mmCIF file of C-alpha atoms in Angstrom:
data_model
loop_
_atom_site.group_PDB
_atom_site.id
_atom_site.type_symbol
_atom_site.label_atom_id
_atom_site.label_comp_id
_atom_site.label_asym_id
_atom_site.label_seq_id
_atom_site.Cartn_x
_atom_site.Cartn_y
_atom_site.Cartn_z
ATOM 1 C CA MET A 1095 -13.327 27.249 9.832
ATOM 2 C CA ALA A 1096 -9.986 26.206 11.347
ATOM 3 C CA GLU A 1097 -8.272 23.248 9.686
ATOM 4 C CA THR A 1098 -8.123 20.095 11.794
ATOM 5 C CA ALA A 1099 -4.574 19.148 12.800
ATOM 6 C CA TYR A 1100 -3.293 15.737 11.740
ATOM 7 C CA THR A 1101 -0.028 13.836 11.493
ATOM 8 C CA PRO A 1102 1.641 12.564 8.292
ATOM 9 C CA MET A 1103 0.720 8.983 9.242
ATOM 10 C CA GLU A 1104 -2.921 9.934 9.794
ATOM 11 C CA LEU A 1105 -2.955 11.539 6.344
ATOM 12 C CA MET A 1106 -1.408 8.437 4.734
ATOM 13 C CA VAL A 1107 -3.911 6.083 6.377
ATOM 14 C CA THR A 1108 -6.832 8.308 5.425
ATOM 15 C CA VAL A 1109 -5.744 8.633 1.796
ATOM 16 C CA ALA A 1110 -5.222 4.866 1.552
ATOM 17 C CA ALA A 1111 -8.658 4.190 3.036
ATOM 18 C CA ARG A 1112 -10.329 6.393 0.410
ATOM 19 C CA LEU A 1113 -8.872 4.217 -2.359
ATOM 20 C CA LEU A 1114 -10.941 1.221 -1.204
ATOM 21 C CA GLU A 1115 -14.485 1.177 -2.536
ATOM 22 C CA ASP A 1116 -17.433 -0.564 -0.921
ATOM 23 C CA GLY A 1117 -17.674 -4.242 -1.883
ATOM 24 C CA ALA A 1118 -14.028 -4.582 -2.963
ATOM 25 C CA VAL A 1119 -11.769 -7.391 -1.748
ATOM 26 C CA VAL A 1120 -8.439 -6.302 -0.240
ATOM 27 C CA GLY A 1121 -5.471 -8.270 1.050
ATOM 28 C CA VAL A 1122 -3.843 -6.562 4.028
ATOM 29 C CA GLY A 1123 -1.126 -7.092 6.575
ATOM 30 C CA THR A 1124 -0.853 -5.418 9.938
ATOM 31 C CA GLY A 1125 0.002 -1.815 10.740
ATOM 32 C CA ALA A 1126 -1.011 1.052 8.443
ATOM 33 C CA PRO A 1127 -2.687 -1.137 5.762
ATOM 34 C CA CYS A 1128 -4.920 -2.740 8.379
ATOM 35 C CA ALA A 1129 -5.749 0.668 9.832
ATOM 36 C CA ALA A 1130 -6.671 1.920 6.351
ATOM 37 C CA ALA A 1131 -8.967 -1.051 5.727
ATOM 38 C CA MET A 1132 -10.639 -0.655 9.132
ATOM 39 C CA LEU A 1133 -11.132 3.069 8.536
ATOM 40 C CA ALA A 1134 -12.699 2.392 5.139
ATOM 41 C CA GLN A 1135 -15.087 -0.161 6.674
ATOM 42 C CA LYS A 1136 -16.145 2.252 9.407
ATOM 43 C CA THR A 1137 -16.714 5.194 7.043
ATOM 44 C CA HIS A 1138 -17.596 4.747 3.368
ATOM 45 C CA ALA A 1139 -17.072 1.018 2.654
ATOM 46 C CA PRO A 1140 -18.962 -1.124 5.198
ATOM 47 C CA ARG A 1141 -18.981 -4.123 2.815
ATOM 48 C CA LEU A 1142 -15.232 -4.078 2.209
ATOM 49 C CA PHE A 1143 -14.031 -7.711 2.231
ATOM 50 C CA VAL A 1144 -10.700 -7.898 4.095
ATOM 51 C CA VAL A 1145 -8.357 -10.865 3.580
ATOM 52 C CA PHE A 1146 -5.323 -11.754 5.698
ATOM 53 C CA GLU A 1147 -2.653 -13.993 4.191
ATOM 54 C CA ALA A 1148 -2.716 -16.420 7.143
ATOM 55 C CA GLY A 1149 -6.302 -17.360 6.274
ATOM 56 C CA GLY A 1150 -8.726 -14.904 7.854
ATOM 57 C CA MET A 1151 -11.393 -13.878 5.329
ATOM 58 C CA ALA A 1152 -13.761 -10.971 6.035
ATOM 59 C CA PRO A 1153 -13.343 -10.787 9.819
ATOM 60 C CA LEU A 1154 -15.232 -8.182 11.839
ATOM 61 C CA LEU A 1155 -12.102 -6.834 13.479
ATOM 62 C CA PRO A 1156 -12.829 -5.954 17.129
ATOM 63 C CA SER A 1157 -9.503 -4.109 17.427
ATOM 64 C CA MET A 1158 -6.153 -3.741 15.687
ATOM 65 C CA PRO A 1159 -4.417 -7.147 15.224
ATOM 66 C CA ILE A 1160 -0.654 -7.334 15.819
ATOM 67 C CA SER A 1161 0.083 -10.030 13.220
ATOM 68 C CA VAL A 1162 -1.573 -11.644 10.193
ATOM 69 C CA GLY A 1163 -2.114 -14.772 12.314
ATOM 70 C CA ASP A 1164 -3.567 -12.925 15.313
ATOM 71 C CA SER A 1165 -6.842 -14.535 16.449
ATOM 72 C CA ARG A 1166 -8.583 -11.207 15.810
ATOM 73 C CA THR A 1167 -8.056 -11.698 12.066
ATOM 74 C CA PHE A 1168 -10.521 -14.624 12.306
ATOM 75 C CA PHE A 1169 -13.080 -12.957 14.599
ATOM 76 C CA SER A 1170 -16.609 -13.450 13.186
ATOM 77 C CA ALA A 1171 -14.971 -14.094 9.814
ATOM 78 C CA PHE A 1172 -16.666 -15.379 6.688
ATOM 79 C CA MET A 1173 -14.030 -18.110 6.640
ATOM 80 C CA ALA A 1174 -11.047 -19.252 8.727
ATOM 81 C CA THR A 1175 -8.930 -20.992 6.126
ATOM 82 C CA SER A 1176 -5.297 -21.273 5.048
ATOM 83 C CA MET A 1177 -2.619 -19.294 3.247
ATOM 84 C CA ALA A 1178 -2.983 -21.657 0.285
ATOM 85 C CA ASP A 1179 -6.684 -20.806 -0.073
ATOM 86 C CA VAL A 1180 -5.975 -17.074 0.185
ATOM 87 C CA PHE A 1181 -3.414 -17.159 -2.607
ATOM 88 C CA GLU A 1182 -5.584 -19.438 -4.735
ATOM 89 C CA ALA A 1183 -8.238 -16.714 -4.475
ATOM 90 C CA CYS A 1184 -5.632 -14.254 -5.769
ATOM 91 C CA GLN A 1185 -4.782 -16.579 -8.660
ATOM 92 C CA ARG A 1186 -8.472 -16.836 -9.560
ATOM 93 C CA GLY A 1187 -8.659 -13.040 -9.806
ATOM 94 C CA GLN A 1188 -10.907 -12.644 -6.773
ATOM 95 C CA VAL A 1189 -8.758 -10.111 -4.870
ATOM 96 C CA ASP A 1190 -9.014 -6.524 -6.080
ATOM 97 C CA TYR A 1191 -6.338 -4.838 -3.981
ATOM 98 C CA ALA A 1192 -3.277 -5.773 -1.964
ATOM 99 C CA PHE A 1193 -1.324 -3.521 0.390
ATOM 100 C CA LEU A 1194 2.453 -3.881 0.315
ATOM 101 C CA GLY A 1195 5.568 -2.164 1.622
ATOM 102 C CA GLY A 1196 9.293 -2.636 1.341
ATOM 103 C CA ALA A 1197 12.751 -1.271 1.976
ATOM 104 C CA GLN A 1198 13.145 -0.055 -1.627
ATOM 105 C CA ILE A 1199 10.887 0.788 -4.557
ATOM 106 C CA ASP A 1200 11.909 1.778 -8.094
ATOM 107 C CA ALA A 1201 10.294 3.822 -10.873
ATOM 108 C CA TYR A 1202 8.243 0.836 -12.095
ATOM 109 C CA GLY A 1203 6.883 -0.107 -8.674
ATOM 110 C CA ASN A 1204 9.168 -3.107 -8.143
ATOM 111 C CA LEU A 1205 9.842 -3.736 -4.459
ATOM 112 C CA ASN A 1206 12.769 -4.993 -2.396
ATOM 113 C CA SER A 1207 12.024 -6.457 1.025
ATOM 114 C CA THR A 1208 14.976 -8.890 1.051
ATOM 115 C CA CYS A 1209 18.287 -7.085 1.605
ATOM 116 C CA VAL A 1210 20.341 -3.938 1.150
ATOM 117 C CA GLY A 1211 23.748 -4.571 -0.366
ATOM 118 C CA PRO A 1212 24.965 -7.709 -2.173
ATOM 119 C CA GLN A 1213 22.747 -10.714 -1.537
ATOM 120 C CA GLU A 1214 25.778 -12.854 -0.638
ATOM 121 C CA LYS A 1215 26.896 -10.403 2.076
ATOM 122 C CA PRO A 1216 24.218 -7.756 2.637
ATOM 123 C CA ARG A 1217 24.586 -4.728 4.874
ATOM 124 C CA VAL A 1218 21.022 -5.303 6.072
ATOM 125 C CA ARG A 1219 18.807 -8.355 5.679
ATOM 126 C CA PHE A 1220 15.028 -8.089 5.852
ATOM 127 C CA PRO A 1221 12.346 -10.794 6.329
ATOM 128 C CA GLY A 1222 11.885 -11.322 2.589
ATOM 129 C CA SER A 1223 8.764 -11.710 0.507
ATOM 130 C CA GLY A 1224 6.343 -13.425 2.837
ATOM 131 C CA GLY A 1225 3.163 -13.264 0.791
ATOM 132 C CA ALA A 1226 4.077 -10.028 -0.989
ATOM 133 C CA ASN A 1227 5.219 -11.613 -4.258
ATOM 134 C CA ASP A 1228 2.034 -13.675 -4.527
ATOM 135 C CA PHE A 1229 -0.204 -10.697 -3.765
ATOM 136 C CA ALA A 1230 1.586 -8.429 -6.239
ATOM 137 C CA SER A 1231 1.716 -11.092 -8.939
ATOM 138 C CA PHE A 1232 -1.980 -11.968 -8.964
ATOM 139 C CA CYS A 1233 -4.080 -9.245 -7.309
ATOM 140 C CA TRP A 1234 -5.530 -6.690 -9.679
ATOM 141 C CA ARG A 1235 -4.186 -3.557 -8.020
ATOM 142 C CA THR A 1236 -1.229 -3.168 -5.680
ATOM 143 C CA LEU A 1237 -1.167 -0.351 -3.118
ATOM 144 C CA VAL A 1238 2.080 0.696 -1.438
ATOM 145 C CA LEU A 1239 2.311 2.707 1.791
ATOM 146 C CA THR A 1240 5.800 3.978 2.586
ATOM 147 C CA PRO A 1241 7.748 6.952 3.902
ATOM 148 C CA HIS A 1242 9.258 9.015 1.089
ATOM 149 C CA ASP A 1243 13.055 9.386 0.971
ATOM 150 C CA ARG A 1244 15.952 8.667 -1.393
ATOM 151 C CA ARG A 1245 16.978 5.521 0.469
ATOM 152 C CA ARG A 1246 13.625 3.931 -0.362
ATOM 153 C CA PHE A 1247 12.892 5.442 -3.784
ATOM 154 C CA VAL A 1248 15.899 4.199 -5.742
ATOM 155 C CA GLU A 1249 16.995 4.008 -9.373
ATOM 156 C CA LYS A 1250 17.971 0.337 -9.030
ATOM 157 C CA LEU A 1251 16.871 -2.171 -6.403
ATOM 158 C CA ASP A 1252 19.511 -4.136 -4.513
ATOM 159 C CA PHE A 1253 17.184 -7.158 -4.842
ATOM 160 C CA LEU A 1254 13.911 -7.611 -6.711
ATOM 161 C CA THR A 1255 11.570 -9.305 -4.239
ATOM 162 C CA THR A 1256 8.179 -8.349 -5.620
ATOM 163 C CA PRO A 1257 7.264 -7.448 -9.211
ATOM 164 C CA GLY A 1258 5.776 -4.139 -10.205
ATOM 165 C CA TYR A 1259 5.856 -3.317 -13.890
ATOM 166 C CA LEU A 1260 9.377 -4.865 -14.028
ATOM 167 C CA HIS A 1261 11.181 -2.869 -16.754
ATOM 168 C CA GLY A 1262 8.211 -1.238 -18.463
ATOM 169 C CA PRO A 1263 5.168 -1.798 -20.697
ATOM 170 C CA GLY A 1264 4.389 -5.442 -21.431
ATOM 171 C CA ALA A 1265 7.078 -6.794 -19.092
ATOM 172 C CA ARG A 1266 4.652 -8.281 -16.545
ATOM 173 C CA GLU A 1267 2.704 -10.085 -19.239
ATOM 174 C CA ALA A 1268 5.916 -11.360 -20.871
ATOM 175 C CA ALA A 1269 6.907 -12.801 -17.496
ATOM 176 C CA GLY A 1270 3.626 -14.739 -17.361
ATOM 177 C CA LEU A 1271 1.694 -12.490 -14.973
ATOM 178 C CA PRO A 1272 -1.998 -11.765 -15.615
ATOM 179 C CA GLU A 1273 -2.844 -8.924 -17.968
ATOM 180 C CA GLY A 1274 -4.349 -5.891 -16.293
ATOM 181 C CA THR A 1275 -2.633 -6.400 -12.948
ATOM 182 C CA GLY A 1276 0.107 -4.325 -11.324
ATOM 183 C CA PRO A 1277 0.915 -1.352 -9.095
ATOM 184 C CA TYR A 1278 -1.942 1.125 -8.706
ATOM 185 C CA ARG A 1279 -1.047 3.784 -6.116
ATOM 186 C CA VAL A 1280 1.879 4.667 -3.869
ATOM 187 C CA VAL A 1281 0.914 6.699 -0.798
ATOM 188 C CA THR A 1282 3.740 8.436 1.060
ATOM 189 C CA ASP A 1283 4.137 11.175 3.630
ATOM 190 C CA LEU A 1284 4.722 13.653 0.775
ATOM 191 C CA ALA A 1285 2.445 12.692 -2.102
ATOM 192 C CA VAL A 1286 0.188 10.216 -3.886
ATOM 193 C CA LEU A 1287 1.656 8.582 -6.992
ATOM 194 C CA ASP A 1288 0.403 6.305 -9.744
ATOM 195 C CA PHE A 1289 1.999 4.833 -12.890
ATOM 196 C CA HIS A 1290 1.738 6.380 -16.345
ATOM 197 C CA PRO A 1291 -0.479 4.154 -18.528
ATOM 198 C CA ASP A 1292 1.991 4.241 -21.439
ATOM 199 C CA SER A 1293 5.465 4.205 -19.885
ATOM 200 C CA ARG A 1294 4.476 2.523 -16.596
ATOM 201 C CA ARG A 1295 6.819 4.899 -14.763
ATOM 202 C CA MET A 1296 5.868 6.418 -11.425
ATOM 203 C CA ARG A 1297 3.917 9.665 -11.632
ATOM 204 C CA VAL A 1298 2.870 12.168 -8.953
ATOM 205 C CA VAL A 1299 -0.915 12.662 -8.981
ATOM 206 C CA SER A 1300 -1.208 14.873 -5.896
ATOM 207 C CA VAL A 1301 1.073 16.517 -3.362
ATOM 208 C CA HIS A 1302 0.105 16.725 0.279
ATOM 209 C CA PRO A 1303 -0.796 20.092 1.818
ATOM 210 C CA GLY A 1304 2.311 22.243 2.220
ATOM 211 C CA VAL A 1305 4.437 20.054 -0.093
ATOM 212 C CA SER A 1306 5.684 21.024 -3.575
ATOM 213 C CA PHE A 1307 6.635 18.836 -6.521
ATOM 214 C CA PRO A 1308 10.338 19.823 -6.239
ATOM 215 C CA GLN A 1309 10.319 18.569 -2.637
ATOM 216 C CA VAL A 1310 8.914 15.221 -3.768
ATOM 217 C CA GLN A 1311 11.491 14.983 -6.562
ATOM 218 C CA GLU A 1312 14.332 15.836 -4.174
ATOM 219 C CA ALA A 1313 13.254 12.950 -1.933
ATOM 220 C CA THR A 1314 13.275 10.504 -4.874
ATOM 221 C CA GLY A 1315 16.279 8.744 -6.396
ATOM 222 C CA PHE A 1316 14.885 8.727 -9.947
ATOM 223 C CA SER A 1317 13.085 11.152 -12.240
ATOM 224 C CA LEU A 1318 9.364 11.451 -11.549
ATOM 225 C CA LEU A 1319 6.532 12.214 -13.926
ATOM 226 C CA SER A 1320 3.700 14.505 -12.853
ATOM 227 C CA VAL A 1321 0.132 15.255 -13.878
ATOM 228 C CA GLU A 1322 -0.654 18.829 -14.903
ATOM 229 C CA PRO A 1323 -2.135 20.707 -13.192
ATOM 230 C CA LEU A 1324 -0.947 18.984 -10.002
ATOM 231 C CA PRO A 1325 -3.638 18.998 -7.301
ATOM 232 C CA VAL A 1326 -3.222 19.029 -3.528
ATOM 233 C CA THR A 1327 -4.300 15.948 -1.594
ATOM 234 C CA GLU A 1328 -7.545 16.426 0.310
ATOM 235 C CA ALA A 1329 -6.810 16.663 4.043
ATOM 236 C CA PRO A 1330 -8.479 14.232 6.463
ATOM 237 C CA THR A 1331 -11.938 15.286 7.579
ATOM 238 C CA ALA A 1332 -12.880 15.683 11.212
ATOM 239 C CA ARG A 1333 -15.037 12.554 10.973
ATOM 240 C CA GLU A 1334 -12.236 10.468 9.451
ATOM 241 C CA LEU A 1335 -9.851 11.551 12.199
ATOM 242 C CA THR A 1336 -12.383 10.860 14.936
ATOM 243 C CA VAL A 1337 -13.040 7.330 13.683
ATOM 244 C CA LEU A 1338 -9.329 6.662 13.128
ATOM 245 C CA ARG A 1339 -8.289 7.901 16.575
ATOM 246 C CA ASN A 1340 -11.172 6.597 18.668
ATOM 247 C CA GLU A 1341 -12.316 3.413 16.922
ATOM 248 C CA VAL A 1342 -9.543 2.128 14.664
ATOM 249 C CA ASP A 1343 -6.356 2.878 16.594
ATOM 250 C CA PRO A 1344 -7.177 4.230 20.073
ATOM 251 C CA TYR A 1345 -3.870 2.948 21.489
ATOM 252 C CA ARG A 1346 -1.867 4.710 18.715
ATOM 253 C CA TYR A 1347 -0.101 1.537 17.520
ATOM 254 C CA VAL A 1348 0.017 2.977 13.994
ATOM 255 C CA ILE A 1349 -0.867 6.657 14.108
ATOM 256 C CA GLY A 1350 1.428 7.226 17.096
ATOM 257 C CA ARG A 1351 4.542 6.494 15.012
#
């Protein structure tokens, strides 16, 4: 049987969707994380509880929203509330997953979405944390979707916006963050990565079809760990691609990138 063609973004969204089990609670933004949550709902996780930081809780999304405050994020929702209520739910331990991104990520899953270059006079300034710090501090598992290159995967962040495992084992807890929380998976256009349970350093757990571990390492600004043997990521199925293309993102807002 011929293999179904797909783009790197379609693979990333599909892999991210598979990480979300039925009945889980996930905090999402717009773009690829929202597409992943919608795909999960329409395939294997119909009872996935989606939360938007602006206050939409468990909407039945009629189509892809363009912002976290888009009226579609409240459509037929369980609750239309506030950002304060959403982050109080995180503090109470009621949110299982949170999707995040950033301009830079280091070996411990710390994220920079503030600036590149010195904070006082940066070369590039980004929007900042938004709700990312709150999500990453209090949700049980953080998921990161990002392209994979040496500009993003860096040895040292220019600014620490959002905590991962900080500088290693026990650092989150020493900083006052809840035990058992932290980065869970990083999904890129080259591989899927997690964090070693002892060192808390980033580790490759699968490479995408046609990609080798040396290619992933070459695209990373720090030394990566790897599981052995290293499996290949399962490609999107025909059903997943059909749902993603026809129901989740028919106008190619995300998968057309």
